[in-house]
Amino acid sequence: AQSVTQLDSQVPVFEEAPVELRCNYSSSVSVYLFWYVQYPNQGLQLLLKYLSGSTLVKGINGFEAEFNKSQTSFHLRKPSVHISDTAEYFCAVRGAAGNKLTFGGGTRVLVKP
Amino acid sequence: NAGVTQTPKFRVLKTGQSMTLLCAQDMNHEYMYWYRQDPGMGLRLIHYSVGEGTTAKGEVPDGYNVSRLKKQNFLLGLESAAPSQTSVYFCASSLIGAEGTQYFGPGTRLTVL
């Protein structure tokens, strides 16, 4: 079984400032890792994913995440946020042999002007 | 391509009433999923299906039933709604395989009084 912990439930940040959203996971098997974004009153959209290979993964809208196996983390970063990045962000994990996602509790990002 | 669509978008039920949520996808995906989203708890898997005519329980299946009579449709039923089932429900679909990125619908907001 896997579990995901998103350490911050809310992150306020000023426009053009950097942001980091923390995600830690636990699993006894190899995993695939995902970040999804949910804009207000919408469904979830995939931001980026780590399946294998380079531990630094680049996604849409200028986001990137780094997979750290020793620390079992997959933190999401963006060097300069925009008002339009206001959303809730979910980290998720999937066992390499399975098909089910386990989600973290989500982090709400509020970008202030 | 419409992607994943959900019907209805909103619904208010009284305790004990029944209803069915419809999910449809036009991407020819084999796998389909039903999640519920509650504040601070991320998304939790209710039921899922790995193909037409097959369904399986997820993390929180009690009080729900599902059917997948056609590959493109996945129905979620509440036989006797309870206030604890007040939530936002999301459907998702994915291909078989190592990648397995899930694509989400816009959600159904259900209130049980």
XYZ file of N, CA and C in Angstrom:
678
model
N 0.846 -1.199 0.000
C 0.000 0.000 0.000
C 0.879 1.247 0.000
N 0.360 2.292 -0.611
C 1.098 3.550 -0.642
C 0.337 4.614 0.132
N 1.062 5.633 0.543
C 0.426 6.801 1.146
C 1.188 8.042 0.703
N 0.496 9.181 0.713
C 1.085 10.438 0.275
C 0.768 11.507 1.299
N 1.778 12.276 1.671
C 1.593 13.375 2.612
C 2.013 14.680 1.957
N 1.097 15.602 1.900
C 1.430 16.947 1.442
C 1.510 17.809 2.698
N 2.685 18.328 2.939
C 2.996 18.902 4.239
C 2.323 20.247 4.497
N 1.921 20.924 3.454
C 1.296 22.233 3.613
C -0.118 22.199 3.050
N -1.092 22.584 3.842
C -2.459 22.588 3.327
C -2.748 23.871 2.547
N -2.058 24.966 2.931
C -2.244 26.229 2.229
C -0.905 26.931 2.094
N -0.685 27.539 0.948
C 0.540 28.297 0.716
C 0.172 29.621 0.068
N 0.239 30.714 0.836
C 0.061 32.031 0.219
C 1.389 32.510 -0.348
N 1.350 33.120 -1.508
C 2.594 33.567 -2.149
C 2.285 34.800 -2.985
N 3.245 35.720 -3.046
C 3.062 36.918 -3.862
C 3.394 36.634 -5.317
N 2.714 37.344 -6.183
C 2.959 37.216 -7.627
C 4.432 37.458 -7.932
N 4.973 36.661 -8.829
C 6.360 36.689 -9.300
C 7.349 36.107 -8.288
N 6.883 35.661 -7.132
C 7.751 34.995 -6.168
C 7.807 33.512 -6.491
N 8.859 32.816 -6.001
C 8.922 31.364 -6.204
C 8.013 30.637 -5.219
N 7.666 29.408 -5.588
C 6.849 28.590 -4.695
C 7.348 27.148 -4.730
N 7.292 26.491 -3.576
C 7.616 25.061 -3.502
C 6.518 24.379 -2.709
N 5.977 23.317 -3.277
C 4.964 22.514 -2.617
C 5.579 21.161 -2.301
N 5.467 20.765 -1.037
C 6.168 19.574 -0.598
C 5.265 18.340 -0.633
N 5.862 17.233 -1.057
C 5.142 15.966 -1.140
C 6.083 14.854 -0.711
N 5.659 14.057 0.240
C 6.401 12.866 0.640
C 5.489 11.658 0.495
N 6.078 10.546 0.137
C 5.277 9.348 -0.066
C 5.914 8.178 0.667
N 5.115 7.144 0.876
C 5.661 5.905 1.417
C 5.144 4.762 0.564
N 6.031 3.838 0.269
C 5.662 2.693 -0.542
C 6.710 1.619 -0.394
N 6.277 0.386 -0.476
C 7.203 -0.740 -0.393
C 7.602 -1.234 -1.781
N 7.042 -0.603 -2.812
C 7.350 -1.015 -4.182
C 7.759 0.199 -4.996
N 8.255 -0.049 -6.188
C 8.593 1.060 -7.088
C 7.327 1.824 -7.436
N 7.471 3.126 -7.566
C 6.290 3.959 -7.789
C 6.471 4.895 -8.969
N 5.325 5.332 -9.467
C 5.252 6.447 -10.384
C 4.617 7.604 -9.612
N 5.060 8.817 -9.902
C 4.610 9.977 -9.141
C 4.014 11.027 -10.060
N 2.996 11.698 -9.572
C 2.243 12.653 -10.378
C 1.927 13.907 -9.552
N 1.857 15.025 -10.246
C 1.251 16.233 -9.692
C 0.095 16.644 -10.600
N -1.058 16.872 -9.952
C -2.236 17.359 -10.657
C -2.596 18.732 -10.112
N -3.238 19.560 -10.952
C -3.719 20.864 -10.525
C -5.227 20.927 -10.727
N -5.888 21.565 -9.774
C -7.332 21.752 -9.874
C -7.638 23.235 -9.746
N -8.025 23.853 -10.848
C -8.449 25.242 -10.812
C -9.866 25.319 -10.257
N -10.246 26.481 -9.725
C -11.565 26.597 -9.068
C -12.697 26.070 -9.929
N -13.499 25.208 -9.323
C -14.711 24.647 -9.956
C -14.403 23.833 -11.213
N -13.247 23.232 -11.264
C -12.896 22.390 -12.401
C -12.404 21.026 -11.929
N -12.219 20.126 -12.902
C -11.618 18.834 -12.601
C -10.112 18.949 -12.500
N -9.449 17.813 -12.318
C -7.994 17.801 -12.173
C -7.332 17.689 -13.537
N -6.205 18.394 -13.669
C -5.398 18.314 -14.886
C -3.995 17.872 -14.503
N -3.384 17.066 -15.340
C -2.025 16.616 -15.071
C -1.038 17.751 -15.298
N -0.187 18.002 -14.285
C 0.890 18.988 -14.410
C 2.159 18.332 -14.924
N 2.535 17.233 -14.285
C 3.739 16.503 -14.659
C 3.727 15.140 -13.989
N 4.652 14.297 -14.434
C 4.733 12.953 -13.886
C 6.163 12.455 -13.942
N 6.504 11.585 -13.006
C 7.781 10.885 -13.017
C 7.493 9.398 -13.163
N 8.063 8.829 -14.236
C 7.934 7.390 -14.442
C 9.283 6.709 -14.275
N 10.319 7.287 -14.844
C 11.669 6.751 -14.736
C 12.618 7.776 -15.346
N 13.931 7.497 -15.260
C 14.895 8.356 -15.919
C 15.298 9.538 -15.081
N 15.449 10.691 -15.710
C 15.908 11.890 -15.021
C 15.008 12.218 -13.845
N 15.637 12.554 -12.729
C 14.848 12.819 -11.520
C 14.220 14.209 -11.533
N 14.671 15.078 -12.429
C 14.062 16.401 -12.563
C 13.071 16.360 -13.712
N 11.819 16.617 -13.396
C 10.753 16.504 -14.383
C 10.155 17.883 -14.629
N 10.018 18.221 -15.889
C 9.404 19.505 -16.231
C 7.984 19.277 -16.726
N 7.084 20.170 -16.311
C 5.699 20.023 -16.695
C 5.168 21.252 -17.409
N 3.857 21.377 -17.413
C 3.239 22.511 -18.084
C 3.279 23.751 -17.205
N 3.092 24.910 -17.828
C 2.981 26.186 -17.107
C 4.209 26.530 -16.266
N 5.383 26.028 -16.633
C 6.623 26.398 -15.954
C 6.903 25.653 -14.654
N 6.099 24.650 -14.328
C 6.328 23.867 -13.123
C 7.360 22.771 -13.362
N 8.071 22.417 -12.298
C 8.984 21.287 -12.335
C 8.965 20.602 -10.976
N 9.383 19.348 -10.954
C 9.433 18.596 -9.709
C 10.658 17.706 -9.722
N 11.163 17.411 -8.542
C 12.339 16.569 -8.421
C 12.023 15.345 -7.585
N 12.309 14.197 -8.143
C 12.119 12.932 -7.455
C 13.370 12.637 -6.646
N 13.200 12.403 -5.346
C 14.316 12.056 -4.474
C 13.972 10.734 -3.802
N 14.586 9.674 -4.309
C 14.227 8.343 -3.814
C 14.656 8.150 -2.366
N 15.823 8.647 -1.998
C 16.324 8.434 -0.640
C 15.462 9.151 0.396
N 14.909 10.289 0.010
C 14.047 11.027 0.925
C 12.566 10.778 0.650
N 12.276 9.923 -0.270
C 10.897 9.602 -0.690
C 10.067 10.872 -0.847
N 10.606 11.790 -1.652
C 9.917 13.064 -1.849
C 9.767 13.360 -3.331
N 8.827 14.222 -3.626
C 8.565 14.643 -5.009
C 8.007 16.066 -4.912
N 8.890 17.011 -4.595
C 8.465 18.397 -4.376
C 8.273 19.131 -5.691
N 7.261 19.980 -5.714
C 6.902 20.754 -6.915
C 7.382 22.189 -6.742
N 7.941 22.766 -7.815
C 8.463 24.134 -7.733
C 8.080 24.935 -8.968
N 7.992 26.242 -8.745
C 7.880 27.166 -9.869
C 8.652 28.426 -9.481
N 9.548 28.893 -10.340
C 10.408 30.018 -9.959
C 9.687 31.353 -9.848
N 8.576 31.516 -10.555
C 7.877 32.806 -10.537
C 6.392 32.548 -10.827
N 5.555 32.767 -9.832
C 4.142 32.413 -10.007
C 3.342 33.599 -10.542
N 2.218 33.246 -11.168
C 1.274 34.237 -11.676
C -0.041 34.102 -10.931
N -0.852 35.136 -11.030
C -2.176 35.091 -10.402
C -2.935 33.850 -10.857
N -2.756 33.483 -12.116
C -3.483 32.353 -12.694
C -3.056 31.001 -12.120
N -2.000 30.979 -11.332
C -1.562 29.729 -10.676
C -2.338 29.457 -9.396
N -3.221 30.359 -9.012
C -4.086 30.124 -7.856
C -4.941 28.897 -8.125
N -4.762 27.874 -7.295
C -5.412 26.590 -7.537
C -5.078 25.663 -6.375
N -5.632 24.449 -6.434
C -5.243 23.421 -5.484
C -4.397 22.390 -6.226
N -3.340 21.956 -5.584
C -2.371 21.055 -6.209
C -2.346 19.749 -5.433
N -2.394 18.651 -6.179
C -2.426 17.334 -5.579
C -1.239 16.499 -6.050
N -0.565 15.903 -5.086
C 0.475 14.931 -5.377
C -0.163 13.540 -5.335
N 0.256 12.648 -6.216
C -0.327 11.306 -6.247
C 0.751 10.289 -6.568
N 0.557 9.080 -6.097
C 1.508 7.998 -6.310
C 0.774 6.777 -6.837
N 1.462 6.020 -7.665
C 0.897 4.792 -8.198
C 1.971 3.729 -8.179
N 1.629 2.544 -7.725
C 2.562 1.451 -7.788
C 2.880 1.137 -9.239
N 4.132 0.779 -9.522
C 4.557 0.560 -10.904
C 3.781 -0.568 -11.577
N 3.303 -1.507 -10.774
C 2.573 -2.635 -11.356
C 1.070 -2.467 -11.279
N 0.613 -1.382 -10.725
C -0.828 -1.221 -10.530
C -1.414 -0.160 -11.430
N -2.661 0.179 -11.178
C -3.322 1.206 -11.971
C -4.047 2.228 -11.117
N -3.996 2.091 -9.805
C -4.743 2.985 -8.927
C -3.838 4.076 -8.364
N -4.365 5.307 -8.348
C -3.649 6.427 -7.768
C -4.042 6.613 -6.310
N -3.042 6.967 -5.491
C -3.304 7.403 -4.117
C -2.922 8.869 -4.042
N -3.866 9.696 -3.590
C -3.660 11.139 -3.574
C -3.297 11.642 -2.185
N -2.531 12.725 -2.167
C -2.333 13.473 -0.947
C -3.535 14.359 -0.687
N -3.510 15.064 0.443
C -4.654 15.872 0.849
C -4.809 17.181 0.102
N -3.801 17.539 -0.679
C -3.899 18.756 -1.473
C -3.255 19.953 -0.790
N -2.745 20.881 -1.602
C -2.190 22.147 -1.124
C -2.850 23.277 -1.908
N -3.491 24.175 -1.188
C -4.103 25.330 -1.840
C -3.071 26.437 -1.969
N -2.870 26.884 -3.192
C -1.952 27.997 -3.453
C -2.765 29.231 -3.776
N -2.525 30.284 -3.009
C -3.199 31.558 -3.250
C -2.142 32.571 -3.638
N -2.196 33.024 -4.871
C -1.218 33.998 -5.357
C -1.804 35.390 -5.185
N -1.052 36.218 -4.457
C -1.518 37.574 -4.153
C -0.786 38.583 -5.026
N -1.498 39.643 -5.459
C -0.839 40.656 -6.302
C 0.129 41.519 -5.499
N -12.983 16.019 -29.558
C -13.016 15.147 -28.387
C -13.528 15.875 -27.164
N -14.561 15.304 -26.509
C -15.074 15.904 -25.291
C -14.254 15.466 -24.092
N -13.517 14.347 -24.210
C -12.743 13.848 -23.080
C -13.640 13.074 -22.142
N -13.648 13.475 -20.867
C -14.484 12.836 -19.854
C -15.596 13.810 -19.454
N -16.821 13.368 -19.565
C -17.955 14.212 -19.191
C -18.738 13.553 -18.063
N -19.362 14.373 -17.231
C -20.135 13.878 -16.105
C -21.511 14.533 -16.079
N -22.506 13.740 -15.749
C -23.874 14.227 -15.652
C -24.489 13.723 -14.367
N -25.178 14.551 -13.549
C -25.320 16.002 -13.690
C -24.132 16.746 -13.110
N -24.138 18.051 -13.165
C -23.093 18.869 -12.551
C -23.387 19.140 -11.084
N -24.654 19.281 -10.745
C -25.071 19.549 -9.379
C -26.312 18.710 -9.076
N -26.457 18.338 -7.786
C -27.666 17.624 -7.398
C -27.846 17.768 -5.898
N -29.085 17.953 -5.495
C -29.433 17.968 -4.074
C -30.416 16.825 -3.831
N -30.111 15.994 -2.863
C -30.958 14.857 -2.516
C -31.405 14.966 -1.070
N -32.492 14.289 -0.769
C -32.887 14.119 0.622
C -32.390 12.758 1.099
N -32.143 12.659 2.384
C -31.688 11.386 2.949
C -32.638 10.268 2.534
N -32.042 9.172 2.057
C -32.825 8.017 1.659
C -33.168 7.952 0.182
N -33.015 9.066 -0.524
C -33.270 9.044 -1.964
C -32.136 8.351 -2.696
N -32.424 7.957 -3.925
C -31.405 7.301 -4.736
C -31.111 8.148 -5.963
N -29.943 7.936 -6.542
C -29.603 8.610 -7.787
C -28.449 7.889 -8.474
N -28.275 8.205 -9.740
C -27.180 7.649 -10.529
C -26.417 8.773 -11.181
N -25.083 8.718 -11.048
C -24.200 9.650 -11.728
C -23.636 8.946 -12.957
N -23.621 9.684 -14.068
C -23.139 9.113 -15.315
C -21.795 9.716 -15.695
N -20.877 8.852 -16.073
C -19.591 9.281 -16.606
C -19.434 8.700 -18.004
N -18.994 9.530 -18.925
C -18.770 9.066 -20.292
C -17.408 9.562 -20.775
N -16.695 8.688 -21.494
C -15.398 9.090 -22.080
C -15.351 8.649 -23.535
N -14.709 9.492 -24.339
C -14.646 9.214 -25.780
C -13.212 8.969 -26.245
N -12.344 8.547 -25.321
C -10.929 8.331 -25.630
C -10.595 6.847 -25.772
N -11.605 5.992 -25.738
C -11.416 4.545 -25.871
C -10.525 3.969 -24.762
N -10.631 4.578 -23.570
C -9.832 4.099 -22.435
C -10.439 2.841 -21.837
N -9.535 1.938 -21.417
C -10.012 0.705 -20.796
C -10.421 0.924 -19.344
N -9.641 1.704 -18.618
C -9.868 1.867 -17.192
C -10.727 3.099 -16.918
N -11.625 2.951 -15.935
C -12.408 4.093 -15.467
C -12.516 4.039 -13.952
N -12.683 5.213 -13.346
C -12.596 5.340 -11.888
C -13.664 6.327 -11.392
N -14.115 6.096 -10.177
C -14.942 7.082 -9.461
C -14.236 7.447 -8.159
N -14.104 8.773 -7.939
C -13.504 9.297 -6.727
C -14.504 10.225 -6.039
N -14.292 10.405 -4.753
C -14.952 11.488 -4.061
C -13.895 12.421 -3.469
N -14.208 13.713 -3.461
C -13.268 14.706 -2.954
C -13.898 15.421 -1.776
N -13.219 15.360 -0.640
C -13.667 16.032 0.567
C -12.541 16.920 1.065
N -12.868 18.061 1.672
C -11.832 19.018 2.095
C -10.752 18.376 2.954
N -9.501 18.623 2.576
C -8.365 18.145 3.353
C -8.053 16.674 3.200
N -8.864 15.964 2.408
C -8.658 14.513 2.284
C -8.253 14.111 0.877
N -8.055 15.055 0.025
C -7.684 14.713 -1.339
C -8.810 13.967 -2.035
N -8.449 13.127 -2.974
C -9.428 12.302 -3.671
C -9.297 10.866 -3.174
N -10.421 10.244 -2.910
C -10.413 8.856 -2.473
C -11.191 8.004 -3.473
N -10.621 6.873 -3.811
C -11.191 6.000 -4.830
C -12.380 5.229 -4.272
N -13.512 5.310 -4.984
C -14.716 4.608 -4.554
C -14.780 3.220 -5.200
N -14.838 3.200 -6.526
C -14.833 1.978 -7.328
C -14.069 2.258 -8.609
N -13.640 1.181 -9.250
C -12.994 1.352 -10.535
C -13.328 0.164 -11.430
N -12.976 0.312 -12.700
C -13.268 -0.735 -13.677
C -12.085 -0.880 -14.623
N -11.681 -2.105 -14.884
C -10.566 -2.346 -15.790
C -11.042 -2.775 -17.167
N -12.351 -2.757 -17.385
C -12.877 -3.079 -18.698
C -14.382 -3.256 -18.649
N -14.960 -3.299 -19.830
C -16.412 -3.460 -19.934
C -16.865 -4.705 -19.171
N -17.882 -4.533 -18.336
C -18.437 -5.655 -17.597
C -17.708 -6.021 -16.321
N -16.639 -5.304 -15.979
C -15.882 -5.605 -14.757
C -15.810 -4.379 -13.865
N -15.959 -4.594 -12.560
C -15.809 -3.515 -11.594
C -15.092 -4.049 -10.363
N -14.521 -3.138 -9.580
C -13.813 -3.533 -8.365
C -13.940 -2.425 -7.333
N -13.803 -2.818 -6.063
C -13.912 -1.844 -4.973
C -12.620 -1.071 -4.802
N -12.783 0.200 -4.442
C -11.644 1.026 -4.105
C -11.509 1.176 -2.606
N -11.107 2.362 -2.198
C -10.823 2.630 -0.786
C -12.088 2.843 0.041
N -13.114 3.483 -0.544
C -14.328 3.837 0.205
C -15.586 3.410 -0.557
N -15.828 2.108 -0.734
C -16.930 1.651 -1.581
C -18.308 1.590 -0.919
N -18.346 1.630 0.414
C -19.617 1.397 1.106
C -20.650 2.464 0.766
N -21.878 1.986 0.438
C -22.968 2.898 0.125
C -23.073 3.242 -1.342
N -22.166 2.698 -2.151
C -22.142 2.979 -3.593
C -22.147 1.682 -4.392
N -22.743 1.741 -5.586
C -22.624 0.637 -6.529
C -22.286 1.218 -7.890
N -21.694 0.399 -8.740
C -21.252 0.864 -10.061
C -21.606 -0.176 -11.109
N -21.660 0.303 -12.342
C -21.836 -0.624 -13.461
C -21.113 -0.075 -14.677
N -20.588 -1.025 -15.477
C -19.879 -0.641 -16.712
C -20.374 -1.571 -17.819
N -21.543 -1.247 -18.324
C -22.161 -2.073 -19.363
C -21.569 -1.779 -20.732
N -21.103 -0.549 -20.925
C -20.447 -0.168 -22.180
C -19.064 0.384 -21.847
N -18.135 0.191 -22.732
C -16.763 0.614 -22.484
C -16.676 2.110 -22.188
N -17.493 2.908 -22.850
C -17.355 4.341 -22.716
C -18.095 4.931 -21.520
N -18.913 4.135 -20.826
C -19.719 4.656 -19.733
C -19.439 3.944 -18.423
N -19.481 4.715 -17.337
C -19.263 4.163 -16.005
C -20.259 4.851 -15.079
N -21.174 4.108 -14.513
C -22.244 4.674 -13.702
C -21.977 4.455 -12.218
N -22.243 5.476 -11.437
C -22.118 5.397 -9.982
C -23.504 5.585 -9.376
N -23.941 4.620 -8.566
C -25.257 4.685 -7.960
C -25.203 4.826 -6.448
N -26.137 5.626 -5.947
C -26.347 5.717 -4.506
C -27.755 5.195 -4.268
N -27.888 4.081 -3.586
C -29.209 3.468 -3.401
C -30.032 4.185 -2.345
N -29.392 4.620 -1.269
C -30.076 5.303 -0.170
C -29.118 6.359 0.374
N -29.243 7.563 -0.155
C -28.261 8.597 0.146
C -28.259 8.981 1.624
N -27.053 9.293 2.117
C -26.862 9.728 3.497
C -26.098 11.049 3.490
N -26.264 11.884 4.515
C -25.539 13.156 4.560
C -24.026 12.990 4.434
N -23.492 11.855 4.892
C -22.049 11.616 4.795
C -21.582 11.466 3.342
N -22.516 11.325 2.426
C -22.159 11.216 1.014
C -22.178 12.572 0.304
N -22.419 13.623 1.052
C -22.253 14.968 0.505
C -20.791 15.161 0.143
N -20.533 15.455 -1.131
C -19.159 15.497 -1.595
C -19.143 15.978 -3.044
N -17.949 16.113 -3.580
C -17.788 16.327 -5.014
C -17.253 15.028 -5.598
N -17.921 14.548 -6.625
C -17.571 13.263 -7.221
C -16.900 13.480 -8.572
N -15.765 12.822 -8.755
C -15.024 12.916 -10.002
C -14.897 11.541 -10.642
N -15.059 11.550 -11.930
C -14.802 10.364 -12.738
C -13.489 10.574 -13.477
N -12.781 9.494 -13.727
C -11.534 9.571 -14.489
C -11.413 8.338 -15.366
N -10.552 8.442 -16.376
C -10.296 7.285 -17.218
C -8.823 7.254 -17.587
N -8.352 6.069 -17.969
C -6.956 5.938 -18.375
C -6.787 4.738 -19.289
N -5.653 4.733 -19.989
C -5.276 3.591 -20.803
C -4.631 2.536 -19.925
N -4.598 1.315 -20.414
C -3.793 0.276 -19.779
C -2.333 0.592 -20.079
N -1.454 0.209 -19.173
C -0.048 0.353 -19.491
C 0.722 1.068 -18.423
N 2.011 1.153 -18.627
C 2.894 1.678 -17.607
C 2.628 3.141 -17.304
N 2.228 3.900 -18.303
C 2.014 5.323 -18.065
C 0.758 5.550 -17.244
N -0.360 5.132 -17.782
C -1.614 5.170 -17.035
C -2.033 6.509 -16.513
N -1.691 7.596 -17.198
C -2.148 8.906 -16.767
C -3.667 8.941 -16.761
N -4.238 9.445 -15.677
C -5.686 9.522 -15.568
C -6.183 10.886 -16.020
N -7.297 10.874 -16.754
C -7.941 12.091 -17.243
C -9.265 12.241 -16.517
N -9.500 13.445 -15.979
C -10.628 13.668 -15.088
C -11.760 14.442 -15.743
N -12.968 14.138 -15.288
C -14.129 14.923 -15.665
C -14.245 16.161 -14.801
N -15.251 17.009 -15.059
C -15.398 18.284 -14.353
C -16.001 18.156 -12.959
N -16.541 16.999 -12.617
C -17.071 16.797 -11.272
C -18.570 16.981 -11.166
N -19.147 16.332 -10.148
C -20.555 16.486 -9.774
C -20.606 16.849 -8.298
N -21.229 17.979 -8.008
C -21.356 18.403 -6.604
C -22.681 17.896 -6.077
N -22.614 16.990 -5.099
C -23.805 16.368 -4.527
C -23.978 16.801 -3.077
N -25.185 17.264 -2.760
C -25.531 17.602 -1.385
C -26.681 16.714 -0.943
N -26.499 16.068 0.209
C -27.555 15.214 0.764
C -28.046 15.860 2.054
N -29.318 16.214 2.074
C -29.896 16.924 3.227
C -30.505 15.949 4.229
